[in-house]
Coordinates of C-alpha atoms in Angstrom, one line a residue:
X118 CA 16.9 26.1 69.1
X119 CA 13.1 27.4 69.0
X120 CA 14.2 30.6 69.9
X121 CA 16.4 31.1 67.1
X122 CA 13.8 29.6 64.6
X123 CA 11.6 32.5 66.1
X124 CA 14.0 35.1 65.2
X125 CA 14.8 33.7 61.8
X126 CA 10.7 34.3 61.5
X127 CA 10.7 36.9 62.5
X128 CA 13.4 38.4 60.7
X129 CA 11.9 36.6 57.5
X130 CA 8.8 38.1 58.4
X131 CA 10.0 41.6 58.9
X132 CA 11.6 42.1 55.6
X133 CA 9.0 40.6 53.6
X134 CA 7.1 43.5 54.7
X135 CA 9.5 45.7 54.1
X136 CA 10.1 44.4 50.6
X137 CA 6.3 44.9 50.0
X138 CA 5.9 48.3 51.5
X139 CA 8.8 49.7 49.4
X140 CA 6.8 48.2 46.4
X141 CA 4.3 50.6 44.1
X142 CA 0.9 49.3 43.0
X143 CA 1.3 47.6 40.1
X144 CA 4.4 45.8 41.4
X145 CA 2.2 44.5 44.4
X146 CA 0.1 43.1 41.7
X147 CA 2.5 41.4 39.6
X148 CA 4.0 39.7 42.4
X149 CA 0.3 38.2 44.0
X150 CA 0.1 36.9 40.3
X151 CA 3.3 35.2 39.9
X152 CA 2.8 33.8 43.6
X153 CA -0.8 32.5 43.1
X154 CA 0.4 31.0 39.1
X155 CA 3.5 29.1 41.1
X156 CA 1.5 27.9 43.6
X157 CA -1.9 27.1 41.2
X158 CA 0.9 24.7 39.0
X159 CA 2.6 23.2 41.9
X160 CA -1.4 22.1 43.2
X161 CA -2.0 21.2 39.3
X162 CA 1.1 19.5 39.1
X163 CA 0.3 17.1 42.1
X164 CA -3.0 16.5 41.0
X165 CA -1.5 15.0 37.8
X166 CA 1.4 12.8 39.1
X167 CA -1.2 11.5 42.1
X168 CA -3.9 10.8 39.3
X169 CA -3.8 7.1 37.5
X170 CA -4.5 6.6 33.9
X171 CA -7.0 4.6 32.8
X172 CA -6.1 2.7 29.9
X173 CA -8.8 0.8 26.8
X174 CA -8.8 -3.2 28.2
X175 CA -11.2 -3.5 24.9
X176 CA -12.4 -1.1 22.2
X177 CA -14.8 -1.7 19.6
X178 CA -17.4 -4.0 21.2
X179 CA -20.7 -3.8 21.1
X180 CA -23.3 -2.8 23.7
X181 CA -24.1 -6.4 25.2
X182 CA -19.9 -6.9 25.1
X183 CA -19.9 -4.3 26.8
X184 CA -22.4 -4.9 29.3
X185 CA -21.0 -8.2 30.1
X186 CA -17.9 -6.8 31.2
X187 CA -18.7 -4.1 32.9
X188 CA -20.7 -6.4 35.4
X189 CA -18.1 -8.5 35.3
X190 CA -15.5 -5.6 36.9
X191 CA -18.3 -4.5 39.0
X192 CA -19.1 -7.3 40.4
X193 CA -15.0 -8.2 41.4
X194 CA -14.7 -4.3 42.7
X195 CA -12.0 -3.4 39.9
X196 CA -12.2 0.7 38.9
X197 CA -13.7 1.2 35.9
X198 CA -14.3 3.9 33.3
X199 CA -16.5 3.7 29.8
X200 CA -15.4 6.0 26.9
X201 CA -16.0 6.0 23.5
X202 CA -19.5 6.2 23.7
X203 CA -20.0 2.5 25.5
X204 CA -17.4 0.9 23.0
X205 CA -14.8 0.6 24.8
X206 CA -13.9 -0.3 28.5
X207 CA -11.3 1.6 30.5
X208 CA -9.3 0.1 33.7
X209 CA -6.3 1.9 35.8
X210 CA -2.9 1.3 33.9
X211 CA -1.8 -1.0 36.3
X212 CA -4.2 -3.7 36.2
X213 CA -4.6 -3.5 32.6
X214 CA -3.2 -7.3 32.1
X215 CA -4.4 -8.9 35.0
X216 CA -7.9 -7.6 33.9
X217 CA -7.2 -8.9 30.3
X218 CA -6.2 -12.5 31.4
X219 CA -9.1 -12.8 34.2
X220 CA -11.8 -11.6 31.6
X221 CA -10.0 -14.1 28.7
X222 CA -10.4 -17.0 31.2
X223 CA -14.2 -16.0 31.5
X224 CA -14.2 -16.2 27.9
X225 CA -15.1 -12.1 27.3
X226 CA -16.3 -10.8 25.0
X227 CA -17.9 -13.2 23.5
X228 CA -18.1 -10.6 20.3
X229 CA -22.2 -11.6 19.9
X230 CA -21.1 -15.1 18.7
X231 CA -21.2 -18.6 20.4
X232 CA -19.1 -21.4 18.9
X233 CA -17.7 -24.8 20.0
X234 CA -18.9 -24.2 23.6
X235 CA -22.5 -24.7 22.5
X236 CA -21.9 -28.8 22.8
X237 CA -20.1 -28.0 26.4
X238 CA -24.0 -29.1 27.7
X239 CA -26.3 -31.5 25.7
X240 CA -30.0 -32.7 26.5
X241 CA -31.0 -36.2 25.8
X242 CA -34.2 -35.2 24.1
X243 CA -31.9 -33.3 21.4
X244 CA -33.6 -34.1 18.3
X245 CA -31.1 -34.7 14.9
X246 CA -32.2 -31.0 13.3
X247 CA -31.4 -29.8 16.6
X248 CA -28.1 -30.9 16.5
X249 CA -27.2 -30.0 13.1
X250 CA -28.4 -26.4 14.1
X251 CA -26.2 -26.5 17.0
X252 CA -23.6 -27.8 15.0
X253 CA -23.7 -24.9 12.0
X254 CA -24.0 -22.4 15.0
X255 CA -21.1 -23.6 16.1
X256 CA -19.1 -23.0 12.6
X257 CA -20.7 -20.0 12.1
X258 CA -19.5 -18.5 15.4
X259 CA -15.7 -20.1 15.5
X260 CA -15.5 -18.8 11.6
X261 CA -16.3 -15.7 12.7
X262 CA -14.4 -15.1 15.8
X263 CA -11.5 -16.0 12.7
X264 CA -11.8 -13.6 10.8
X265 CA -12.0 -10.7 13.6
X266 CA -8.8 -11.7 14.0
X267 CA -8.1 -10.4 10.2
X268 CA -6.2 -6.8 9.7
X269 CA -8.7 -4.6 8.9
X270 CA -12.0 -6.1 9.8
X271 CA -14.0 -4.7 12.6
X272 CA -17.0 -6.9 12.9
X273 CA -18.2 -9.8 10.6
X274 CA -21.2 -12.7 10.4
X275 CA -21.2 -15.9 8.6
X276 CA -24.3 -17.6 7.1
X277 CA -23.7 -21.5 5.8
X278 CA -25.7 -23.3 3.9
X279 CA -25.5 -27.3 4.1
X280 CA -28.0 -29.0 2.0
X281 CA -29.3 -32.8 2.9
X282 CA -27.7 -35.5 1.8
X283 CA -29.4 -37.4 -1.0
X284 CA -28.9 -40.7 -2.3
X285 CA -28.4 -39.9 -5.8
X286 CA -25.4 -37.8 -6.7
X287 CA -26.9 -35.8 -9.4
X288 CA -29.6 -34.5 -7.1
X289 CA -26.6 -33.3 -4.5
X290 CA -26.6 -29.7 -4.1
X291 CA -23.8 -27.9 -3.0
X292 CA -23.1 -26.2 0.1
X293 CA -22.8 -22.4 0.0
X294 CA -21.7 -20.0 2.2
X295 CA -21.9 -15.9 2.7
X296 CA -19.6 -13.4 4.8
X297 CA -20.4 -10.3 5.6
X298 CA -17.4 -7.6 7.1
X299 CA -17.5 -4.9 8.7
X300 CA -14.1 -3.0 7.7
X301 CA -12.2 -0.2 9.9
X302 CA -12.5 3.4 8.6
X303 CA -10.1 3.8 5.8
X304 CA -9.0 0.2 5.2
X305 CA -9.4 -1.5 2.2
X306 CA -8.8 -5.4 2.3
X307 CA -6.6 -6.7 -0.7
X308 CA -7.1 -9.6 -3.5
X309 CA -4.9 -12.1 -1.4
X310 CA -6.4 -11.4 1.7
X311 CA -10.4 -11.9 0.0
X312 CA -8.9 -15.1 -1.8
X313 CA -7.5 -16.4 1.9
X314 CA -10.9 -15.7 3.2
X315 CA -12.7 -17.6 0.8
X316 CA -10.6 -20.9 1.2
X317 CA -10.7 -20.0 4.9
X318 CA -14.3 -20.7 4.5
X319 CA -13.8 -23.4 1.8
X320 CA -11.4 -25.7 4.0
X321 CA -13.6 -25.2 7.2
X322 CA -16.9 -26.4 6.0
X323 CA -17.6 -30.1 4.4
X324 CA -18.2 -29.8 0.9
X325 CA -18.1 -26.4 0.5
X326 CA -16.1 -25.1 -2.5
X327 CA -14.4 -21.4 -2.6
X328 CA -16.4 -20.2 -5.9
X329 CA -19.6 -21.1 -3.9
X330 CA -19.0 -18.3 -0.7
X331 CA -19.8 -14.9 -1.2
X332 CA -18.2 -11.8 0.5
X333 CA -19.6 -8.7 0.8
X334 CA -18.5 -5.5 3.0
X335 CA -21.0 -2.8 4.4
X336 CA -20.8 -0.5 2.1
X337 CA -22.2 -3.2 -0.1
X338 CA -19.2 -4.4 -2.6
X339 CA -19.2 -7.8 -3.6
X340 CA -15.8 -8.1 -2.7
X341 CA -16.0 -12.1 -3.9
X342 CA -15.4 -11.0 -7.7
X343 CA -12.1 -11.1 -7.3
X344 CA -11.8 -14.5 -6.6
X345 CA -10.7 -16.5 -9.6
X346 CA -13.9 -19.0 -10.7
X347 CA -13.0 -22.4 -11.7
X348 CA -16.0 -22.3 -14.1
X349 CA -13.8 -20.3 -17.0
X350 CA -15.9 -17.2 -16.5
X351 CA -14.0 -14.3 -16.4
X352 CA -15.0 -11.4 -13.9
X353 CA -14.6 -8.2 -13.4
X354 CA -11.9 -8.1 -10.9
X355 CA -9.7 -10.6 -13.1
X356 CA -10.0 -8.0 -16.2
X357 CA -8.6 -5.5 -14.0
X358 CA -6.0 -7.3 -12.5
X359 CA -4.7 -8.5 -15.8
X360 CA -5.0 -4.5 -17.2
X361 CA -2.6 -3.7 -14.3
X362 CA -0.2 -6.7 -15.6
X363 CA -0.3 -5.7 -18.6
X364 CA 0.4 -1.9 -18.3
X365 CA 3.2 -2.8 -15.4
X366 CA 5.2 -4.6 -18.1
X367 CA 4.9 -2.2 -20.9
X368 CA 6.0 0.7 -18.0
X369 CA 9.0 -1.7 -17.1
X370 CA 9.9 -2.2 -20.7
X371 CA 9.2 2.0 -21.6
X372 CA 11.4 2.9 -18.9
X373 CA 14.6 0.6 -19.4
X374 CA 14.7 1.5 -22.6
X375 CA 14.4 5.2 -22.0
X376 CA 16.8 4.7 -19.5
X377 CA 19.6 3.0 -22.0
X378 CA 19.0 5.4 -24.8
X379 CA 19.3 8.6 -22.5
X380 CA 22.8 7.6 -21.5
X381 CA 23.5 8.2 -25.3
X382 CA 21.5 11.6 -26.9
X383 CA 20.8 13.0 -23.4
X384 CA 18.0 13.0 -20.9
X385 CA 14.9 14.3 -22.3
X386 CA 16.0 13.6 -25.9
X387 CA 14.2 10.1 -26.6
X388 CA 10.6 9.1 -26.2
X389 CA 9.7 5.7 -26.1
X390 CA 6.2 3.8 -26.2
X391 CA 5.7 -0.2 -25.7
X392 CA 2.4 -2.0 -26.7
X393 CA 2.1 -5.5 -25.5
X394 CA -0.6 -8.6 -26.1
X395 CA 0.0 -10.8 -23.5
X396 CA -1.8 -14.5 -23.5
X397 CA -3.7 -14.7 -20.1
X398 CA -5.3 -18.1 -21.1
X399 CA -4.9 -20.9 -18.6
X400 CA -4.6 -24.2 -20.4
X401 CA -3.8 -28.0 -19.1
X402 CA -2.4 -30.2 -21.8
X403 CA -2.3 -34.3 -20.9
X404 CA -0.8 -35.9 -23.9
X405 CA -0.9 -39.9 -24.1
X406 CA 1.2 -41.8 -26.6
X407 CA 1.4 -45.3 -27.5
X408 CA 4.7 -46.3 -29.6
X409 CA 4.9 -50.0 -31.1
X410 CA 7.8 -52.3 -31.2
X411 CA 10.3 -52.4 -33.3
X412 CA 12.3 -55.7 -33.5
X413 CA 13.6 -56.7 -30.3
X414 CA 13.4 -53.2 -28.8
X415 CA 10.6 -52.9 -26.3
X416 CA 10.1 -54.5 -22.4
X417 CA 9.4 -57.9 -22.3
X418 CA 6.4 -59.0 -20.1
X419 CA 6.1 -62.6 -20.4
X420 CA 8.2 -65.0 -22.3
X421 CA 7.5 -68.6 -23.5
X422 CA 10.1 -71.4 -24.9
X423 CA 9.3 -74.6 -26.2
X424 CA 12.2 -77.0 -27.3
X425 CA 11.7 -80.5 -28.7
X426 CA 14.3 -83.0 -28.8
X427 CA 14.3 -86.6 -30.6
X428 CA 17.0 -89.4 -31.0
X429 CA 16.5 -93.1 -32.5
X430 CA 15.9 -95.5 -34.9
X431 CA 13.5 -94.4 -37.5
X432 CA 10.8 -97.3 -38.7
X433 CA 11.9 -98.3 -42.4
X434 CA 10.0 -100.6 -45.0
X435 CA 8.9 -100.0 -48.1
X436 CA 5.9 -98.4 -48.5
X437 CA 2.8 -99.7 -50.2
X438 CA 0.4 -103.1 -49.8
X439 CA 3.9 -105.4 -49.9
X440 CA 5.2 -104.0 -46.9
X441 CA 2.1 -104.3 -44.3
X442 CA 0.7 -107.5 -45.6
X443 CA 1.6 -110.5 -42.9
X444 CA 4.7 -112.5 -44.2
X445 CA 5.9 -111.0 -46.7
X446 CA 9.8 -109.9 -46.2
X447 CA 10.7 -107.0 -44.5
X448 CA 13.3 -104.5 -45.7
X449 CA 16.2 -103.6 -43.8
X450 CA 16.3 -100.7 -41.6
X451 CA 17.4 -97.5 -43.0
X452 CA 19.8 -96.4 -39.7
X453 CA 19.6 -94.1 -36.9
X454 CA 18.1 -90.2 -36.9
X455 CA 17.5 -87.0 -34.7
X456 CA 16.1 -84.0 -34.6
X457 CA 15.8 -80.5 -32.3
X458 CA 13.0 -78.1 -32.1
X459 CA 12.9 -74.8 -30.3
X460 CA 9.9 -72.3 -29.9
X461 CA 10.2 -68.9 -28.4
X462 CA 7.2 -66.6 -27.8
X463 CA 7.4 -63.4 -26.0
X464 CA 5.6 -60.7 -25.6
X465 CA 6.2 -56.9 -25.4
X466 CA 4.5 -54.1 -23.2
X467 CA 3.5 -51.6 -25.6
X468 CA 5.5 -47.9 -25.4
X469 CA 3.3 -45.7 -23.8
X470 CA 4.5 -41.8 -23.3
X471 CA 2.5 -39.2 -21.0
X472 CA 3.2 -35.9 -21.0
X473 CA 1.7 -33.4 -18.9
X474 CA 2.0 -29.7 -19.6
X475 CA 0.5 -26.5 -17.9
X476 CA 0.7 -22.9 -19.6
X477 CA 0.6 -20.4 -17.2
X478 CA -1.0 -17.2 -17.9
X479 CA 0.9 -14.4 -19.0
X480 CA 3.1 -15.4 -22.1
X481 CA 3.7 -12.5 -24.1
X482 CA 2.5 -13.1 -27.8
X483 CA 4.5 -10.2 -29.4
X484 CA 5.7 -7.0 -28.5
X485 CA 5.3 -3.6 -30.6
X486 CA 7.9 -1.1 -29.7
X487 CA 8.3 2.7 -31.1
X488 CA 11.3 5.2 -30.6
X489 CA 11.7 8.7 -31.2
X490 CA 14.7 10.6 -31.1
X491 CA 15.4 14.3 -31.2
X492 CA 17.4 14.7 -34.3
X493 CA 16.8 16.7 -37.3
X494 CA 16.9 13.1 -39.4
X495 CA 18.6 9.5 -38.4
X496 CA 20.5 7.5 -41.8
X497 CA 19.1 4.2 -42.2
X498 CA 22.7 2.9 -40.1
X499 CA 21.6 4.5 -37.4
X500 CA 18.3 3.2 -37.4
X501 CA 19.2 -0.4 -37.8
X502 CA 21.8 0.1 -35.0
X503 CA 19.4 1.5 -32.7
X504 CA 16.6 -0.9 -33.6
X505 CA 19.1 -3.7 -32.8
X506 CA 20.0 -2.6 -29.3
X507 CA 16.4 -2.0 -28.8
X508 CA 15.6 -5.7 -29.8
X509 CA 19.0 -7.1 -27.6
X510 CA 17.8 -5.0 -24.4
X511 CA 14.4 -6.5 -24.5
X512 CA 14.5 -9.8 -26.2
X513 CA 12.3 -9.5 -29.3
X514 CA 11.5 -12.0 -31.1
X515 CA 10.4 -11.9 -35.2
X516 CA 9.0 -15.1 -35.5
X517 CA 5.9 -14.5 -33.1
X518 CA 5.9 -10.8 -34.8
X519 CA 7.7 -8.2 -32.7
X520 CA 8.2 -4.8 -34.2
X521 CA 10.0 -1.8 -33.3
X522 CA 9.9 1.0 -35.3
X523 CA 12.7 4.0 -34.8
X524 CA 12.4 7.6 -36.2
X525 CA 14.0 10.5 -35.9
X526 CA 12.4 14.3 -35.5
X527 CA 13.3 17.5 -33.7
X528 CA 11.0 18.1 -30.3
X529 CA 9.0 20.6 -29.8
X530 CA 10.5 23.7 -27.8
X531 CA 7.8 26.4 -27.9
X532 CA 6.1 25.9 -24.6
X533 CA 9.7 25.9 -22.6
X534 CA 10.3 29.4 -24.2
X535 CA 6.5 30.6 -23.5
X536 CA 6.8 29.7 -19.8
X537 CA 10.5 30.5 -19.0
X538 CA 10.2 34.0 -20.7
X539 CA 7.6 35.1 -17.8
X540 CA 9.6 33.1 -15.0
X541 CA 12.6 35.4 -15.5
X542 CA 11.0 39.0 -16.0
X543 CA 9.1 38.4 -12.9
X544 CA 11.8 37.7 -10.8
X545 CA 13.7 40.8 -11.9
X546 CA 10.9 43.0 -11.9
X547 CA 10.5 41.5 -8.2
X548 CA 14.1 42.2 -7.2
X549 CA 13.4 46.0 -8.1
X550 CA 10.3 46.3 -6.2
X551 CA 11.8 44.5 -3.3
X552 CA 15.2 47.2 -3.3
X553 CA 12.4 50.2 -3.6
X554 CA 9.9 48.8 -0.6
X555 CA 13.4 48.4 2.0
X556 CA 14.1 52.2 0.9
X557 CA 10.7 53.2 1.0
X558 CA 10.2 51.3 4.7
X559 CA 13.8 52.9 5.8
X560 CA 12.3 56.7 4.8
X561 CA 9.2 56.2 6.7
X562 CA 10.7 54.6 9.5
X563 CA 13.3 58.1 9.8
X564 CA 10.7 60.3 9.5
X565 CA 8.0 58.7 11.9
X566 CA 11.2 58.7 14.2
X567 CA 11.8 62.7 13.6
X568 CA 8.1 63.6 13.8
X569 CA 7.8 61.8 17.5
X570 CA 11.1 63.8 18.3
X571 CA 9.1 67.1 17.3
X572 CA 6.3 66.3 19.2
X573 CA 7.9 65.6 22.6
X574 CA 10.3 68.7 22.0
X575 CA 8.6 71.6 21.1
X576 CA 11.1 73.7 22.1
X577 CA 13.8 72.1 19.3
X578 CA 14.0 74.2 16.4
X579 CA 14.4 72.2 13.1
X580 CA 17.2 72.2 11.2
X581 CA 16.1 72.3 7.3
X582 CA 18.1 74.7 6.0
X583 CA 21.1 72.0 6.7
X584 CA 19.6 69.6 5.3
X585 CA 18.7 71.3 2.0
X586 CA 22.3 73.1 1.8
X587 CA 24.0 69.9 2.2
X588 CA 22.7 68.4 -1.2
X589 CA 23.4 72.0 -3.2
X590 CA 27.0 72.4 -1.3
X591 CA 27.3 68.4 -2.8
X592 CA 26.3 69.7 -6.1
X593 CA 28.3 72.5 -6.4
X594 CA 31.4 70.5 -5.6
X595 CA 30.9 68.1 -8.3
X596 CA 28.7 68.0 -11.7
X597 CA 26.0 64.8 -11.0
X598 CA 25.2 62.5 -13.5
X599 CA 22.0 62.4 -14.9
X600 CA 21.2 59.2 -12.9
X601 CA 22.7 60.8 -9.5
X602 CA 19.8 63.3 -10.5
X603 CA 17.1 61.9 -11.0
X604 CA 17.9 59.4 -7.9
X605 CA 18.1 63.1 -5.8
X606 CA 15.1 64.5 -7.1
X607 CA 13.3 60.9 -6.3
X608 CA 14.7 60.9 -2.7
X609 CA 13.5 65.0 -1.8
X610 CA 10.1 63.8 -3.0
X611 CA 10.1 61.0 -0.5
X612 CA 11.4 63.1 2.0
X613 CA 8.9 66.0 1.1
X614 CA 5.9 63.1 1.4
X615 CA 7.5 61.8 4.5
X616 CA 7.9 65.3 6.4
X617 CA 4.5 66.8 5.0
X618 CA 1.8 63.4 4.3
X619 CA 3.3 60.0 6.2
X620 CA 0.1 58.4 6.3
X621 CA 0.0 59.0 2.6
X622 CA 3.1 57.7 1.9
X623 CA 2.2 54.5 4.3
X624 CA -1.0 53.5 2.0
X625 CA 1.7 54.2 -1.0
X626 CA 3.8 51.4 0.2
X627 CA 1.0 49.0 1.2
X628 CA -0.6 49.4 -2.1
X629 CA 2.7 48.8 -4.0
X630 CA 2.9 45.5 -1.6
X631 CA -0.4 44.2 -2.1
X632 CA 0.1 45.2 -5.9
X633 CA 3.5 42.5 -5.6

């Protein structure tokens, strides 16, 4: 078995060298170069697959984040790398999670804040301001660890202000608060997203209202404007937003109209223009009314009834000195008598109504619409019809003052003429050039050929006489046109220029193509 390994190296051997000496010089070459590139990718190659990635376990800290972890890895013998100019901490790909959840459990990074683990060790000889620093420190840190966790925001820092409590309410001041972000290259937080913060902050801290926290980002916007104010002041980011409201609806409008009318004298044939005042006034309305009773209608709340009954023999006599003075003779009785009484008071709640009412912001007062339509002149029928569908499609409404106005007047069609006129000579006159550049490329191509023929046969003798008899012996067979001519005497010129000056006619052709 080794012995016929031995001959197959040799063998192998033998006409491997055989192969090379029956190779020239540069063949030699070319085959060390191949050789060494195959075996410089296969060591490359290797290198690669055998090398592990290191992954980001945290970008974006800061220099004592930073430091914290590092000596945490170093200090449990895990591999690490730092890129990103000591932002960001790099571990092999495999241990990327473990290395996550261990550093989480150590509670890195801390991101430069502290919160609620401040009161994880207390002293006894803690004074009351120390713990109510302890205890904004705390908010300040947990609030801001919140919003890192915001889309957007790189780093932030929160300052609150809680005032001491007084005993008289009119001396209370408010607590205030201020954020300050740090946002990611190219984001831009939006209205919603400042509003959350700012109740964020509002529903974290006791007595703290949203109008009193301030947000600004570091490039030094006052990004807190757009916050709505409960103090009826109206800011600069509420103008704008109700501007874009307002010029949203009137596009909305514009283009369903546009849309309707189009289907019916053509795309491009109707112009239409909305104007409207919209009511961005928030109001509250509590209405209280009090209705009185009317006869028995109403809700009885107490009720009282009296009734008085009497049966018997009523006293007689006659009246006057006779009958009270002692013996003198009575009169008979006058008979038997009764009587019934009956009292009923009640008494009735008074009708009370409440209504409660709030106008959102938004209402459109009126609406001003105007049509034009491409027509040399529209009858008043047509107007009125038109203005009625305008008025259907959009729901105006005379009695709070909508207007639409419709016209007719034939557009404008100068400036389509002035720019398509150019448009089409210059693709024609393009066409030609193009057709005369192939024919000029083809004749110096043939004659660049012929003139390398000459050069490595000098011995050849030319043939021009053919090749000027074949044109006459054409001519004499048949009378050419005046075109056929002058295309002939074009092409001998070419040829001419080609045979005697083809450099010239080269810088002839790259002028015309620079010239195009």
């Amino acid at each position: 078995m080794v012995a016929c390994v031995n001959e197959f190296l040799s063998r192998l051997r033998e006409q491997i060298a055989d192969i090379w000496k029956g190779m020239d010089r540069s063949r030699r070459w070319l085959t060390i170069g191949i050789t060494g590139g195959v075996l410089l990718s296969l060591i490359l190659g290797i290198i690669i697959l055998s090398r592990e990635d290191y992954v980001p376990v945290f970008t974006g800290m800061r220099a004592s984040d930073a430091a914290e972890v590092v000596a945490y890895l170093r200090d449990n013998s895990i591999p690490y790398r730092i890129g990103q100019q000591g932002s960001a901490v790099l571990v092999p790909e495999s241990r990327v999670h473990e290395v996550r959840m261990q550093l989480a459990s150590e509670g890195l990074p801390k991101g430069g804040v502290v919160g609620f683990e401040l009161w994880d060790q207390t002293s006894l000889t803690e004074t009351d301001f120390d713990r109510r620093v302890r205890l904004l420190r705390a908010l300040q840190g947990e609030l801001t660890r919140t919003l890192l966790e915001i889309d957007g925001v790189e780093n932030a820092r929160v300052h609150i202000v809680l005032p001491e409590d007084s005993l008289f309410v009119e001396n209370q001041k408010p607590a205030t608060a201020s954020v300050f972000l740090v946002l990611r290259r190219g984001r831009v937080l939006q209205d919603s997203q400042i509003r959350a913060i700012a109740h964020l902050m509002a529903s974290s801290v006791e007595g703290l209202q949203p109008e009193n926290v301030t947000i600004i980002d570091n490039y030094g916007n006052v990004l807190s404007d757009r916050v709505a104010s409960n103090s009826g002041i109206v800011n600069s980011g509420q103008v704008l937003e109700q501007l874009e409201i307002k010029k949203n609806y009137e596009n909305n409008l514009e283009r369903s109209i546009q849309a309707m009318l189009e289907r019916v004298f053509g795309f491009g044939k109707v112009i239409v223009r909305v104007t409207a005042n919209l009511d961005f006034d928030y109001e509250e309305l509590r209405e209280k009314r009090s209705e009185p009773v009317v006869g028995s209608k109403g809700v009885v709340i107490s009720e009282e009834i009296r009734t008085e009954t009497f049966r018997g023999t009523d006293a007689g006599g006659v009246p006057g000195v006779a009958a009270n003075v002692p013996g003198y003779p009575a009169v008979a009785a006058a008979g038997e008598s009764e009587y019934e009484k009956e009292e009923i008071t009640r008494n009735y709640e008074i009708s009370v109504s409440e209504k409660y009412r709030v106008k959102a912001p938004g209402e459109v007062r009126n609406l001003s619409i105007a049509v034009w339509i491409d027509a040399e002149e529209l009858s008043d029928e047509e107007r009125d019809r038109i203005a009625a569908m305008v008025s259907s499609a959009v729901g105006l409404r005379p009695e709070r003052g909508d207007v639409v106005q419709v016209d007719g007047m034939p557009f404008a069609r100068e400036w389509d003429a002035a720019v398509a006129a150019p448009d089409l000579t210059r693709e024609t006159r393009l066409d030609w050039r193009i057709v005369l550049l192939i024919a000029l490329g083809a004749v110096l191509a043939l004659a660049l050929v012929r003139r390398r023929r000459r050069v490595e046969e000098p011995a050849a003798e030319p043939e021009p006489a053919v090749s000027l008899v074949q044109p006459e012996e054409e001519t004499t067979e048949r009378q050419l046109t005046p075109e056929e001519e002058q295309r002939l005497r074009v092409r001998r010129e070419i040829e001419r220029m080609a045979n005697e000056d083809p450099e010239g006619l080269a810088r002839l052709i790259r002028a015309l193509m620079t010239e195009d």
